[in-house]
Coordinates of C-alpha atoms (C1' of nucleotides) in Angstrom, one line a residue:
Chain J
M1254 CA -99.2 231.0 163.3
R1255 CA -97.7 227.9 164.8
E1256 CA -96.7 228.8 168.4
F1257 CA -95.2 225.6 169.8
Q1258 CA -93.4 224.1 166.9
T1259 CA -91.2 221.1 167.3
I1260 CA -88.1 220.1 165.3
P1261 CA -89.0 217.7 162.6
A1262 CA -87.8 214.1 162.9
W1263 CA -85.4 214.1 159.9
V1264 CA -83.1 216.5 161.8
A1265 CA -82.1 213.5 164.0
S1266 CA -80.0 212.3 161.1
F1267 CA -77.7 215.3 161.4
P1268 CA -75.7 215.2 164.7
A1269 CA -74.5 218.8 164.2
L1270 CA -78.1 220.1 163.5
K1271 CA -80.1 218.3 166.2
T1272 CA -78.8 220.5 169.0
I1273 CA -80.1 223.7 167.4
T1274 CA -83.2 225.1 169.1
D1275 CA -83.6 228.6 167.6
P1276 CA -87.1 229.5 166.6
V1277 CA -85.8 230.5 163.2
W1278 CA -84.3 227.1 162.6
C1279 CA -87.4 225.4 164.0
E1280 CA -89.5 227.3 161.4
V1281 CA -87.1 226.7 158.5
S1282 CA -86.6 223.0 159.3
N1283 CA -90.4 222.5 159.5
N1284 CA -90.8 224.2 156.1
A1285 CA -88.3 221.8 154.5
R1286 CA -89.6 219.3 151.9
I1287 CA -88.5 215.7 151.8
I1288 CA -88.1 214.3 148.4
N1289 CA -87.4 210.8 147.0
L1290 CA -85.4 210.4 143.9
P1291 CA -84.7 207.2 141.9
V1292 CA -81.2 206.2 140.9
N1293 CA -79.5 208.1 138.0
T1294 CA -81.5 211.3 138.6
P1295 CA -79.5 214.4 137.8
I1296 CA -79.6 216.8 140.8
F1297 CA -77.8 219.8 139.1
H1298 CA -75.7 220.6 136.1
A1299 CA -72.9 223.1 135.5
G1300 CA -74.3 226.5 134.7
E1301 CA -77.6 226.1 136.5
S1302 CA -78.4 228.5 139.3
C1303 CA -78.9 227.1 142.7
E1304 CA -82.4 227.3 144.2
N1305 CA -82.3 224.9 147.1
Y1306 CA -80.1 223.7 149.9
L1307 CA -79.8 219.9 150.1
L1308 CA -79.3 217.5 152.9
V1309 CA -79.1 213.7 152.2
L1310 CA -81.1 211.4 154.4
A1311 CA -80.5 208.1 152.5
G1312 CA -78.7 207.0 149.5
S1313 CA -75.8 208.6 147.7
V1314 CA -75.2 211.4 145.2
N1315 CA -72.1 211.7 143.1
V1316 CA -70.7 215.2 142.5
Q1317 CA -68.3 215.3 139.5
K1318 CA -66.5 217.5 137.0
V1319 CA -66.9 216.7 133.3
T1320 CA -64.5 218.2 130.8
E1321 CA -65.3 219.3 127.3
D1322 CA -63.6 216.2 125.9
G1323 CA -65.7 213.9 128.1
H1324 CA -63.3 213.1 130.9
E1325 CA -65.1 212.7 134.3
I1326 CA -63.8 212.7 137.8
T1327 CA -65.8 212.5 141.1
L1328 CA -65.2 215.3 143.5
Y1329 CA -67.1 213.8 146.4
H1330 CA -70.2 211.9 147.4
M1331 CA -73.1 213.4 149.2
Q1332 CA -74.1 210.8 151.7
P1333 CA -76.5 210.4 154.6
G1334 CA -75.9 213.1 157.2
H1335 CA -74.1 215.4 154.9
S1336 CA -74.8 218.3 152.7
C1337 CA -73.4 219.4 149.4
E1338 CA -70.6 221.9 149.9
L1339 CA -70.7 223.2 146.3
T1340 CA -74.4 223.9 146.7
T1341 CA -73.7 225.8 150.0
A1342 CA -71.0 227.9 148.3
C1343 CA -73.4 228.7 145.4
L1344 CA -76.2 229.7 147.8
L1345 CA -73.9 231.9 149.8
S1346 CA -72.6 233.8 146.8
G1347 CA -75.7 233.6 144.6
S1348 CA -73.6 232.2 141.8
C1349 CA -74.3 229.1 139.7
Y1350 CA -73.0 225.5 139.7
H1351 CA -69.7 224.5 138.2
A1352 CA -70.2 220.8 138.5
E1353 CA -72.6 217.9 137.9
A1354 CA -74.5 215.9 140.5
I1355 CA -76.4 212.7 139.9
T1356 CA -77.9 210.1 142.2
T1357 CA -76.0 206.8 142.3
T1358 CA -78.7 205.0 144.3
A1359 CA -82.3 205.9 145.2
V1360 CA -82.0 208.9 147.4
Q1361 CA -84.1 210.5 150.1
A1362 CA -83.2 214.1 150.7
V1363 CA -84.3 217.3 152.5
L1364 CA -84.8 220.4 150.4
I1365 CA -84.6 223.9 151.9
S1366 CA -85.4 226.8 149.5
K1367 CA -82.8 229.4 149.0
K1368 CA -85.0 232.0 150.8
E1369 CA -85.4 229.8 153.9
F1370 CA -81.8 228.9 153.8
M1371 CA -80.9 232.5 153.9
Q1372 CA -83.3 233.1 156.8
A1373 CA -81.7 230.3 158.8
L1374 CA -78.2 231.5 157.9
N1375 CA -79.0 235.0 159.1
G1376 CA -81.2 234.1 162.0
S1377 CA -79.8 230.9 163.6
D1378 CA -76.3 230.9 165.1
G1379 CA -76.3 227.1 165.2
F1380 CA -77.2 226.7 161.6
R1381 CA -74.6 229.3 160.6
K1382 CA -72.0 227.3 162.6
F1383 CA -73.0 224.1 160.8
I1384 CA -72.7 225.8 157.4
Y1385 CA -69.4 227.3 158.2
S1386 CA -67.9 224.1 159.3
S1387 CA -69.2 222.2 156.3
I1388 CA -67.7 224.8 154.0
D1389 CA -64.4 224.3 155.8
S1390 CA -64.4 220.6 155.5
G1391 CA -65.5 220.8 151.8
M1392 CA -62.6 223.1 151.0
N1393 CA -60.1 220.9 152.8
E1394 CA -61.5 217.7 151.1
L1395 CA -61.0 219.3 147.7
A1396 CA -57.5 220.4 148.5
T1397 CA -56.7 216.9 149.7
L1398 CA -58.2 215.5 146.5
V1399 CA -55.9 217.7 144.4
E1400 CA -53.0 216.2 146.3
E1401 CA -54.2 212.6 145.8
V1402 CA -54.9 213.0 142.2
A1403 CA -51.5 214.6 141.6
F1404 CA -49.4 212.2 143.6
G1405 CA -51.4 209.1 144.7
P1406 CA -50.4 205.9 142.8
M1407 CA -53.4 204.5 141.0
D1408 CA -53.2 201.1 142.5
Q1409 CA -53.4 202.6 146.0
R1410 CA -56.2 204.9 145.1
L1411 CA -58.2 202.1 143.5
A1412 CA -57.6 199.8 146.5
Q1413 CA -58.7 202.6 148.9
H1414 CA -61.9 203.1 146.9
L1415 CA -62.7 199.4 146.9
L1416 CA -62.1 199.3 150.7
D1417 CA -64.5 202.3 151.1
S1418 CA -67.1 200.7 148.9
V1419 CA -67.0 197.2 150.5
L1420 CA -68.3 198.6 153.8
C1421 CA -71.7 198.6 152.1
T1422 CA -72.0 195.4 150.1
N1423 CA -69.3 192.8 149.5
P1424 CA -69.6 191.9 146.0
I1425 CA -69.4 195.6 145.0
K1426 CA -71.9 196.3 142.3
T1427 CA -69.9 198.6 139.9
T1428 CA -68.4 198.6 136.5
H1429 CA -64.8 199.3 135.6
Y1430 CA -66.0 202.4 133.9
D1431 CA -67.7 203.7 137.0
L1432 CA -64.5 203.0 139.0
A1433 CA -62.5 205.0 136.4
V1434 CA -64.8 208.0 136.8
E1435 CA -64.5 207.7 140.5
L1436 CA -60.7 208.0 140.3
G1437 CA -60.5 210.2 137.2
T1438 CA -58.6 207.7 135.1
A1439 CA -59.3 205.5 132.1
R1440 CA -61.4 202.4 132.1
E1441 CA -58.5 200.4 130.7
V1442 CA -56.2 201.4 133.6
V1443 CA -58.8 200.1 136.1
S1444 CA -59.3 196.9 134.2
R1445 CA -55.5 196.2 134.2
L1446 CA -55.1 197.0 137.9
L1447 CA -58.2 194.9 138.8
K1448 CA -56.7 192.0 136.8
K1449 CA -53.5 192.4 138.8
F1450 CA -55.4 192.3 142.0
E1451 CA -57.3 189.2 140.8
H1452 CA -54.0 187.4 140.0
Q1453 CA -52.8 188.2 143.5
G1454 CA -56.0 186.6 144.8
W1455 CA -57.2 189.8 146.4
V1456 CA -60.4 190.2 144.5
K1457 CA -62.7 188.1 142.3
L1458 CA -64.1 189.7 139.1
R1459 CA -67.5 189.2 137.5
R1460 CA -69.4 191.3 135.0
G1461 CA -70.6 194.3 137.0
E1462 CA -69.1 193.1 140.3
V1463 CA -65.9 193.2 142.2
E1464 CA -65.8 190.8 145.2
I1465 CA -63.2 191.6 147.8
I1466 CA -61.4 188.5 149.0
E1467 CA -58.3 189.8 150.9
K1468 CA -59.2 193.1 152.6
G1469 CA -56.0 192.9 154.6
E1470 CA -53.8 192.8 151.5
L1471 CA -55.6 195.8 150.0
C1472 CA -55.1 197.6 153.3
T1473 CA -51.3 197.0 153.3
L1474 CA -51.1 198.2 149.7
V1475 CA -52.8 201.5 150.7
K1476 CA -50.8 202.0 153.9
H1477 CA -47.3 201.2 152.5
H1478 CA -46.7 204.4 150.6
A1479 CA -43.4 202.9 149.4
P1480 CA -43.7 199.1 149.3
Chain O
M959 CA -64.8 256.8 170.8
R960 CA -64.1 257.7 167.1
E961 CA -67.2 259.3 165.8
F962 CA -66.4 260.3 162.2
Q963 CA -64.1 257.5 161.0
T964 CA -63.1 257.2 157.4
I965 CA -62.3 254.1 155.5
P966 CA -58.5 253.5 155.3
A967 CA -56.7 254.0 152.1
W968 CA -55.7 250.3 151.5
V969 CA -59.4 249.4 151.0
A970 CA -59.1 251.0 147.5
S971 CA -57.1 248.0 146.4
F972 CA -60.2 245.8 146.8
P973 CA -63.0 246.7 144.4
A974 CA -65.5 244.5 146.2
L975 CA -64.7 246.1 149.6
K976 CA -64.5 249.8 148.7
T977 CA -68.2 250.2 148.4
I978 CA -68.9 249.1 151.9
T979 CA -69.9 251.9 154.3
D980 CA -71.1 250.1 157.4
P981 CA -69.8 251.6 160.7
V982 CA -68.7 248.1 161.7
W983 CA -66.6 247.6 158.6
C984 CA -65.3 251.1 159.0
E985 CA -64.2 250.3 162.6
V986 CA -62.7 246.9 161.6
S987 CA -60.9 248.2 158.6
N988 CA -59.3 251.0 160.6
N989 CA -58.1 248.5 163.2
A990 CA -56.4 246.4 160.6
R991 CA -52.6 246.2 160.6
I992 CA -50.5 246.5 157.5
I993 CA -47.4 244.3 157.5
N994 CA -44.4 243.9 155.2
L995 CA -42.8 240.5 154.7
P996 CA -39.7 239.6 152.8
V997 CA -39.6 236.9 150.2
N998 CA -39.7 233.2 151.4
T999 CA -41.5 234.0 154.6
P1000 CA -43.8 231.3 155.8
I1001 CA -47.3 232.6 156.4
F1002 CA -48.8 229.5 157.9
H1003 CA -48.3 225.7 158.2
A1004 CA -50.6 222.7 158.2
G1005 CA -51.8 222.1 161.7
E1006 CA -51.5 225.7 162.9
S1007 CA -54.6 227.5 164.1
C1008 CA -55.7 230.5 162.2
E1009 CA -55.6 233.8 164.1
N1010 CA -55.8 236.5 161.4
Y1011 CA -57.6 237.2 158.2
L1012 CA -55.3 238.2 155.3
L1013 CA -55.6 240.5 152.4
V1014 CA -52.7 241.0 150.0
L1015 CA -51.8 244.5 148.9
A1016 CA -48.6 243.7 146.9
G1017 CA -46.5 240.7 146.1
S1018 CA -47.5 237.1 145.9
V1019 CA -48.0 234.2 148.4
N1020 CA -48.0 230.6 147.3
V1021 CA -50.5 228.3 149.0
Q1022 CA -49.5 224.6 148.6
K1023 CA -50.0 221.1 149.8
V1024 CA -47.0 219.0 150.8
T1025 CA -47.2 215.3 151.1
E1026 CA -45.4 213.1 153.7
D1027 CA -43.0 211.9 151.0
G1028 CA -42.1 215.5 150.0
H1029 CA -44.2 216.0 146.9
E1030 CA -45.5 219.6 146.6
I1031 CA -48.3 221.2 144.5
T1032 CA -49.5 224.8 144.5
L1033 CA -53.2 225.2 145.2
Y1034 CA -53.4 228.9 144.3
H1035 CA -51.6 232.2 144.7
M1036 CA -52.7 235.0 146.9
Q1037 CA -52.2 238.1 144.8
P1038 CA -53.0 241.8 145.2
G1039 CA -56.7 242.4 145.6
H1040 CA -57.3 238.9 146.9
S1041 CA -57.7 237.1 150.1
C1042 CA -56.8 233.5 151.1
E1043 CA -59.8 231.3 150.8
L1044 CA -58.4 228.5 153.0
T1045 CA -57.8 231.1 155.8
T1046 CA -61.3 232.3 155.4
A1047 CA -62.6 228.7 155.7
C1048 CA -60.5 228.2 158.8
L1049 CA -61.7 231.4 160.5
L1050 CA -65.3 230.6 159.7
S1051 CA -65.1 227.1 161.3
G1052 CA -62.5 227.7 163.9
S1053 CA -60.4 224.8 162.6
C1054 CA -56.7 224.8 161.7
Y1055 CA -54.8 225.0 158.5
H1056 CA -54.4 222.0 156.2
A1057 CA -51.8 223.5 153.8
E1058 CA -48.7 225.7 153.7
A1059 CA -48.3 229.3 152.6
I1060 CA -45.0 231.1 151.8
T1061 CA -44.3 234.4 150.2
T1062 CA -42.7 234.1 146.8
T1063 CA -41.9 237.8 146.6
A1064 CA -41.8 240.6 149.1
V1065 CA -45.3 241.1 150.3
Q1066 CA -47.4 243.8 151.8
A1067 CA -50.6 242.6 153.4
V1068 CA -53.5 243.6 155.6
L1069 CA -54.0 241.7 158.8
I1070 CA -57.4 241.5 160.5
S1071 CA -57.6 239.7 163.8
K1072 CA -59.9 236.7 164.2
K1073 CA -62.0 238.7 166.6
E1074 CA -62.4 241.7 164.3
F1075 CA -63.0 239.4 161.3
M1076 CA -65.9 237.9 163.2
Q1077 CA -67.3 241.3 164.1
A1078 CA -67.2 242.4 160.5
L1079 CA -68.7 239.1 159.4
N1080 CA -71.6 239.4 161.8
G1081 CA -72.1 243.2 161.6
S1082 CA -71.4 244.1 158.0
D1083 CA -73.7 242.9 155.2
G1084 CA -71.2 244.1 152.6
F1085 CA -68.2 242.3 154.2
R1086 CA -70.2 239.1 154.6
K1087 CA -71.2 239.2 150.9
F1088 CA -67.5 239.7 150.0
I1089 CA -66.5 236.7 152.2
Y1090 CA -69.2 234.5 150.8
S1091 CA -68.3 235.2 147.2
S1092 CA -64.6 234.6 147.8
I1093 CA -65.5 231.3 149.5
D1094 CA -67.4 230.3 146.4
S1095 CA -64.7 231.3 144.0
G1096 CA -62.2 229.5 146.1
M1097 CA -64.2 226.2 146.1
N1098 CA -64.7 226.4 142.3
E1099 CA -61.0 227.1 141.7
L1100 CA -60.1 224.1 143.7
A1101 CA -62.6 221.9 141.8
T1102 CA -61.2 223.2 138.5
L1103 CA -57.7 222.4 139.7
V1104 CA -58.7 218.8 140.4
E1105 CA -59.9 218.6 136.9
E1106 CA -56.8 220.1 135.4
V1107 CA -54.4 218.0 137.4
A1108 CA -56.4 214.8 136.5
F1109 CA -56.7 215.4 132.8
G1110 CA -54.7 218.4 131.6
P1111 CA -51.7 217.4 129.5
M1112 CA -48.5 218.6 131.1
D1113 CA -47.2 220.5 128.2
Q1114 CA -50.4 222.6 128.1
R1115 CA -50.3 223.2 131.8
L1116 CA -46.7 224.3 131.7
A1117 CA -47.3 226.6 128.7
Q1118 CA -50.3 228.1 130.5
H1119 CA -48.3 228.8 133.6
L1120 CA -45.5 230.4 131.6
L1121 CA -48.0 232.6 129.8
D1122 CA -49.5 233.6 133.2
S1123 CA -46.0 234.4 134.6
V1124 CA -44.7 236.3 131.6
L1125 CA -47.3 239.0 132.3
C1126 CA -45.0 240.2 135.1
T1127 CA -41.5 240.0 133.7
N1128 CA -40.2 238.5 130.5
P1129 CA -37.3 236.5 131.3
I1130 CA -39.3 234.7 134.0
K1131 CA -37.1 234.3 137.1
T1132 CA -37.8 230.7 138.2
T1133 CA -36.2 227.3 138.4
H1134 CA -37.3 224.1 136.9
Y1135 CA -38.0 222.8 140.4
D1136 CA -40.3 225.8 141.2
L1137 CA -42.2 225.2 138.0
A1138 CA -42.5 221.5 138.9
V1139 CA -44.0 222.4 142.4
E1140 CA -46.4 224.8 140.7
L1141 CA -47.8 222.1 138.4
G1142 CA -47.4 219.2 140.9
T1143 CA -45.0 217.2 138.7
A1144 CA -41.3 216.2 138.8
R1145 CA -38.5 218.5 138.0
E1146 CA -37.2 216.2 135.2
V1147 CA -40.6 216.4 133.4
V1148 CA -40.4 220.2 133.4
S1149 CA -36.8 220.1 132.2
R1150 CA -37.7 217.8 129.3
L1151 CA -40.7 219.9 128.3
L1152 CA -38.8 223.1 128.5
K1153 CA -36.1 221.7 126.3
K1154 CA -38.7 220.7 123.8
F1155 CA -40.1 224.2 123.8
E1156 CA -36.6 225.5 123.4
H1157 CA -36.0 223.3 120.4
Q1158 CA -39.2 224.7 118.8
G1159 CA -37.7 228.1 119.4
W1160 CA -40.5 229.1 121.7
V1161 CA -38.4 229.9 124.8
K1162 CA -34.8 230.5 125.7
L1163 CA -33.4 228.8 128.8
R1164 CA -30.8 230.2 131.2
R1165 CA -29.9 229.1 134.7
G1166 CA -32.8 230.4 136.9
E1167 CA -34.6 232.0 133.9
V1168 CA -37.1 231.2 131.2
E1169 CA -37.4 233.7 128.4
I1170 CA -40.6 233.6 126.3
I1171 CA -39.9 234.1 122.6
E1172 CA -43.0 232.9 120.9
K1173 CA -46.0 233.7 123.1
G1174 CA -48.3 232.9 120.2
E1175 CA -47.1 229.4 119.7
L1176 CA -47.5 228.7 123.5
C1177 CA -51.1 230.1 123.2
T1178 CA -52.0 227.8 120.4
L1179 CA -50.6 224.8 122.3
V1180 CA -52.8 225.7 125.2
K1181 CA -55.9 226.4 123.1
H1182 CA -55.8 223.3 120.9
H1183 CA -57.0 220.7 123.3
A1184 CA -56.4 218.0 120.7
P1185 CA -53.7 219.3 118.3
Chain P
dT253 C1' -8.9 229.4 144.1
dT254 C1' -10.9 225.4 146.2
dT255 C1' -15.0 223.6 147.8
dA256 C1' -19.8 223.4 148.4
dT257 C1' -24.3 224.2 146.9
dT258 C1' -27.8 224.7 143.6
dA259 C1' -29.5 224.1 139.0
dT260 C1' -29.9 221.5 134.9
dG261 C1' -29.3 217.5 131.4
dT262 C1' -30.0 212.7 130.3
dG263 C1' -30.7 207.7 129.9
dA264 C1' -33.1 203.8 131.5
dC265 C1' -36.9 202.2 133.5
dT266 C1' -41.9 202.0 135.5
dT267 C1' -46.5 203.6 135.6
dA268 C1' -50.4 205.7 133.5
dG269 C1' -53.3 207.2 129.6
dT270 C1' -54.7 206.5 124.5
dT271 C1' -56.1 204.1 120.5
dA272 C1' -58.0 200.5 118.4
dC273 C1' -59.5 196.6 118.5
dT274 C1' -61.6 191.8 120.4
dG275 C1' -64.9 188.8 122.4
dA276 C1' -68.4 187.8 126.1
dA277 C1' -72.6 188.6 129.0
dG278 C1' -76.9 190.2 129.3
dA279 C1' -81.1 192.5 127.3
dT280 C1' -84.4 193.0 123.6
dC281 C1' -87.0 191.7 119.6
dT282 C1' -89.5 188.6 116.6
Chain F
dA482 C1' -85.9 179.8 121.1
dG483 C1' -82.8 182.2 118.1
dA484 C1' -81.1 186.6 116.2
dT485 C1' -79.6 191.0 117.2
dC486 C1' -78.2 194.9 120.1
dT487 C1' -76.0 197.0 123.8
dT488 C1' -73.0 197.1 127.5
dC489 C1' -69.0 195.4 129.7
dA490 C1' -64.4 193.5 129.9
dG491 C1' -59.7 192.1 128.0
dT492 C1' -55.6 193.2 125.5
dA493 C1' -51.8 194.8 122.5
dA494 C1' -49.2 198.6 120.9
dC495 C1' -48.1 203.0 121.6
dT496 C1' -47.4 207.8 123.9
dA497 C1' -47.0 210.6 128.0
dA498 C1' -45.6 211.2 132.6
dG499 C1' -43.1 210.0 136.8
dT500 C1' -38.9 207.8 139.0
dC501 C1' -34.1 206.6 139.7
dA502 C1' -29.5 207.2 139.2
dC503 C1' -26.5 209.6 137.6
dA504 C1' -23.3 213.5 135.2
dT505 C1' -22.3 218.2 134.4
dA506 C1' -22.5 223.3 134.8
dA507 C1' -23.1 227.6 137.1
dT508 C1' -23.0 230.2 141.2
dA509 C1' -22.0 231.0 146.1
dA510 C1' -19.2 230.3 150.1
dA511 C1' -14.9 229.3 152.4

DNA sequence: TTTATTATGTGACTTAGTTACTGAAGATCT
DNA sequence: AGATCTTCAGTAACTAAGTCACATAATAAA
């Protein structure tokens, strides 16, 4: 029996969790496991049941849909400070996954077992609030994605993604194929658009790399919905 | 104080709710209001806060995204026996709506106030289970929609929607514009595809109506992912 | 009936996705 | 090192889908 338990250090990475002081959450968070995963590690597959809640401390996990005929599209990224909304939904309902997740970098994550997750959900008002608000933002992000996929011009979507990525490293380490999966389009389409960007002098292309030269021009492309 | 309350009759329309016997749910369900709405009544708009939980008894409500430049796409339909997953997410997190909802027929619905919803959520295991599983199916439906919008050929998506609609009435009462909103495409695209279907002898077109002649042919179009 | 509104048809054009290749860069093998 | 393999990128030709600018037809309103 641990009488005077403290909140573990990893919770500091989650602004919305670190204010929780319930004894239940204290117990559950202390029972969580921290795991380290190399790049390209599958986290879950469609059809699998969900046994753990997941919080990302470092790195990035790609959550995507894959169709029968091999088309892929990224739904969202699990990134530091965030959870996986599809996992949350699965745990809440006890159903199984309907998407794929794979690490795109080395990842450090917190694992909370289904049982402990349920205890925290039932016993901690703060944790429940956290889960509810992440469910809400997950739903709204998916709805927004539907809208973007349906109506967003490809050049703007590509530019936006490059701008998001360049915040980490400037020559962005990625292939045209990876960019295509990100946007749910074909590799050839990405290649064509990138060449166009390169001719404008906005980017410089090398094998496995996209270097952003004119951030500002990419921004105006994104902003101007009708140029 | 009502000591021997019974579950109200409308609950029978919801298979997943009618087995719940908690006193809390009994109380909440008895306090629900039943409302009747004419066709084309807005239920909520983006930016509004969410004050009531909604269950549909009869009719259909369209939930859709509308972009700045006027493009529209249907996310899902609230139909008899179902709730509105975006409303649920809003209530859970206390945030506001990020989509639009409007009745597409006359609608009879059950309204549960935010306060009563929260009481049922906290006090009734059965109701909580119902909410959790509807959140999960809502998320997965949205994720599947992303996939369909990204990769589904338009003719197949149109055929599928006609097949869904024809279950109600055979000459389907709809306009090409409405079909376009349903699929998130342009009216002209729908007009062209419908003309093609008509030339094949699969449908008969009249102003404001699509009559399905060859259900089987539309089915094979949908099934054969690569014809 | 005249006029206005809503629904549909169509051609010309742009953007996006597919098919079928090509060659080039890096990795692996001997 | 040189030969080979694998992955990545480029491109042309075609089909599908979305946009723009209309014309025409059916219904509703004045």
